Amino acid sequence: MNPRGHACPALSAEQARADHSRYVQRIRRRYPDELALLPPGPPVRQTMTQTLQTLRQRGLAVPAALRVLRQLVMERLVVLDCEQQAPLAEITRAVTELAEIALDEACTLAFAELDDLYGAPMTEASPDAPARRAELWVIGMGKLGARELNVSSDIDLIYVYDQDGQTAGNAAGRNRITNHEYFAKAIKHIYNTVGDITEHGQVFRVDLALRPNGNSGPPAVSLGALEEYFLVQGREWERFAWLKSRVIAPASSIAARSASALRGSVLPFVFRKYLDYNVFESLRTLHRQIRDHAAKRAAGNPGRSNDVKLSRGGIREIEFTVQLLQVVRGGQFPELRTRPTLDALQRVAKAGLMPPATAESLARAYEFLRCVEHRIQYLDDQQTHLMPTRDDDLAWIAATMGYPDVCAFLCELDTHRETVAHEFDILLGGSTQGGCHGKGCNGRNGRSAVEDLQGVLPSLPEAFAAKVAQWCDHPRVLALREDARVRLVRLVERTAAWLDEGRASEQAALRLADWLEPMLRRESYLALLQERPSVHERLLRLLGAAKWPARYLVKHPGVIDELAGRQLMEERFDATQFEADLEERRTALRRTGEDDEEELLNLLRRAHHAEVFRTLARDVEGVLTVEQVADDLSALADTVLRVTARWCWQRLKNRHREEPAFAIIGYGKLGGKELGYGSDLDIVFVYEDEDERAGEIYAGFVRKLINWLQVKTGEGDLFEIDTALRPNGNSGLLVTSFTAYEDYQRGRGSNTAWTWEHQAMTRARFVLGQAALAPRFDAVREAVITAERDHTALAQEIRAMREKVRAAHPVKGDQFEIKHSPGGMVDVEFVVQYLVLAHSAAHPELRGNLGNITLLRHAESAGLLSPGMGQGAGDAYRELRRLQHRARLDEVPTQLPAADAVALATPVLALWRHVLGTDGAPA
């Protein structure tokens, strides 16, 4: 049934003919002889330029030839689209390239005429650069910038010139004018060429309203004036407008890449270096204004409410949805920076910001709605997005889109619009100050935010109320803009409601307040928590579970956005994906010329901190065991080392080969894959390279690599690096040839490793480097740990080393320190090292770097321990690690009352006595 209640008649192929379009009928009547001038097939730059030249040869001036060319192209596009179902991209590319051709021709024409009158516009000479011709850049905005122009669109342009100055004067040296005046005249000339309506119509309607200061601003601005405007006056909605900006003419400027300076101004304006949730309210306000305007237009004409672009569920809501995600995160995730809507949808899905199924649904809706929009405009070449009211027009649209009847088409239209509206409302459909749900959430009632804070105090638990009361006259709170203070009030009210419902603890609320206080200068975090209640609730759970996360969040507040991830608790660290994401972001930075060293350092730090925080969130929620946390943090460190080493080598000025012939050997917690939060990395660097400069080159490389890892930038650091385990310790070379390393470890020559260094070798592993060095290192390690040793002497040395470690970490007599007390973790580690060094020659199952618990089980299976001893000590060690890990998360001492530790210490002490032969605990 159709909307009037009648049955929908079936549509025929005859109803899908292009000549139903009144616009096509007019073109065919007006230009019957010219239609054949456009070569067969989809119009592309080459065929359109060729046709333009043919029209010029027939005596048409450039402006007239461009107008006729447009008519020929549009007639062809209607045929391709409606009769042959051409892809949307084919249509939008043709219209975009037509605009680029027209504007390039218009620029050429304008500059030639104005140069004759006034001379070329020139920059001012300086000691560093001679005077040269000043450049005008025609910047396409919106769909033109994104190469997705529709068939009857106006073109949104902004004109920017690179430098002020004055023209050179005409042939007689007269008529000098300022560059500003020259380019204002050029813009008027360009408009006449492209936008004037003549007997052949116009090429494109031109809109300059997006320029700085809108219609009250000058037609062209200098690059310096644009930069100042962005800094002082640029509004939030303009960031969305500039997101799709692109220099589209003159072609000579594009080819010479002279507009690269413009990118340096636009990118930081559009994409902030932090997660920018403040834009939610700005885009919500803009969208509300657009809807209000559309509603006013429709007030006297109900048909105007059926707008496929601006009405609910229309094209604009898809664009807003994807652009919002790009602008919020594009500063930190450069791979999201792209202009076309369909490409952006794929990227936000790949980044985990939208479920792939949702992105696919929005992409299908976008293509459908754009195709409908084109057919609406094909009818009469009008810039409209309103569904037609004539039944025959509606039937033609349905037929050209392949539907059997109008009802099937309208049903599909409604389905897509509902999908779009639903997703838009999820992301942006909240109320203006939205964010408070539950008891205690009150309206403003004309009061100030500080008065609202005071008003909510009676409903808060005592300690939380005391903390919030301090904010009422806190300088940071008073310095906030009123809308930010309102956000703060809403967060307090929502937290209070969740406390009342038992969804959060008072300890969590207090830690949230402590975390928020130093963050108050960065209003984006208030906006994030307000806009994302799920992040607010998950943050409270995280803060309530342990103390250390709050400290981490103060150091790295940007990582809080990771709590918004839908798959956070279901996933584990994926090294391959992490590395691919980093490379993709680096490629995105390179495309815009931003891949300098500082930006790469920050990129590495942001990615590392975010991944550590994901692991931390899973940890405190109980999703991961202590061993899994260590596995993931160790795999993360390996990956960060691999990427950092690769990028450092590629940027090393004196590198002499594509890939470095070097390796990183990990010791200690890195070697044993037992890293914790904030662990430093024990590393030895080796190389094997016959080049006569190798020592110097690799020394410089390693210094650079350590600096990249340790230096503190605005985003913090990566790791502290400890190289004390290299041959000869801190007095040795920073990087050693592999041969020298092997000789040192295997006792060749007078300079050889000590027993404690062999103990360290039990936990060493090849982390990264030239593939050929991996088996060579494994052979050295095996030779070292299986070397023949005097067991009595070895036990004595290990006991002596244990005493030195204990002396450096004294413990009160009535306390049990988890790591250092007799029966603690270090006892287990030293016993395992002894077992490996003394017995791995006879028992190959002890040679692998398998971790203390597994090696204890192997030793028991080999008969080196009494039945049950390895299992019992291993279980105790696992629990000691868990207690240590928990204590560090809670930032409390790693000590227990001695009486409470007896059950854990007893199996470890038994292990120590059995293996190292002392009577009772070590003294």
Tab-separated table of C-alpha atoms in Angstrom, residues 277 280 284 425-431 433-438 441 487 490-495 497-498 501 503-504 512 525-542 560-561 563-565 621:
chain	number	residue	atom	x	y	z
A	277	TYR	CA	35.117	15.804	24.083
A	280	PHE	CA	30.132	17.148	21.560
A	284	ARG	CA	24.934	19.126	19.257
A	425	ASP	CA	21.003	9.586	18.995
A	426	ILE	CA	23.269	7.052	20.700
A	427	LEU	CA	26.296	9.218	20.000
A	428	LEU	CA	24.941	12.731	20.149
A	429	GLY	CA	21.278	12.715	20.980
A	430	GLY	CA	21.603	13.565	24.679
A	431	SER	CA	20.206	16.667	26.277
A	433	GLN	CA	23.576	19.362	29.827
A	434	GLY	CA	22.829	15.637	29.804
A	435	GLY	CA	24.614	13.346	32.026
A	436	CYS	CA	22.819	13.122	35.343
A	437	HIS	CA	20.654	10.084	35.869
A	438	GLY	CA	19.186	9.165	39.226
A	441	CYS	CA	19.802	15.315	39.710
A	487	ARG	CA	29.428	19.692	33.986
A	490	ARG	CA	26.354	17.009	36.993
A	491	LEU	CA	29.231	14.586	37.571
A	492	VAL	CA	28.984	15.049	41.336
A	493	GLU	CA	25.209	14.553	41.196
A	494	ARG	CA	25.534	11.424	39.093
A	495	THR	CA	28.243	10.038	41.398
A	497	ALA	CA	23.124	8.902	42.718
A	498	TRP	CA	25.332	5.872	42.065
A	501	GLU	CA	22.217	2.951	44.527
A	503	ARG	CA	26.862	1.150	42.144
A	504	ALA	CA	30.001	2.879	43.461
A	512	LEU	CA	37.655	10.286	41.646
A	525	TYR	CA	37.921	15.431	30.747
A	526	LEU	CA	34.812	16.827	32.415
A	527	ALA	CA	33.127	16.721	29.003
A	528	LEU	CA	34.283	13.148	28.395
A	529	LEU	CA	32.835	11.868	31.669
A	530	GLN	CA	29.604	13.767	31.151
A	531	GLU	CA	29.173	12.550	27.580
A	532	ARG	CA	30.126	8.966	28.429
A	533	PRO	CA	28.308	7.716	31.572
A	534	SER	CA	29.709	4.229	30.907
A	535	VAL	CA	33.243	5.631	31.147
A	536	HIS	CA	32.339	7.464	34.356
A	537	GLU	CA	30.983	4.263	35.935
A	538	ARG	CA	33.886	2.091	34.790
A	539	LEU	CA	36.332	4.697	36.083
A	540	LEU	CA	34.687	4.613	39.512
A	541	ARG	CA	34.994	0.821	39.606
A	542	LEU	CA	38.654	1.052	38.621
A	560	ILE	CA	40.860	7.368	30.257
A	561	ASP	CA	39.154	7.211	26.877
A	563	LEU	CA	37.460	2.822	29.134
A	564	ALA	CA	34.944	3.580	26.377
A	565	GLY	CA	36.121	0.599	24.315
A	621	GLU	CA	38.564	-6.048	37.294
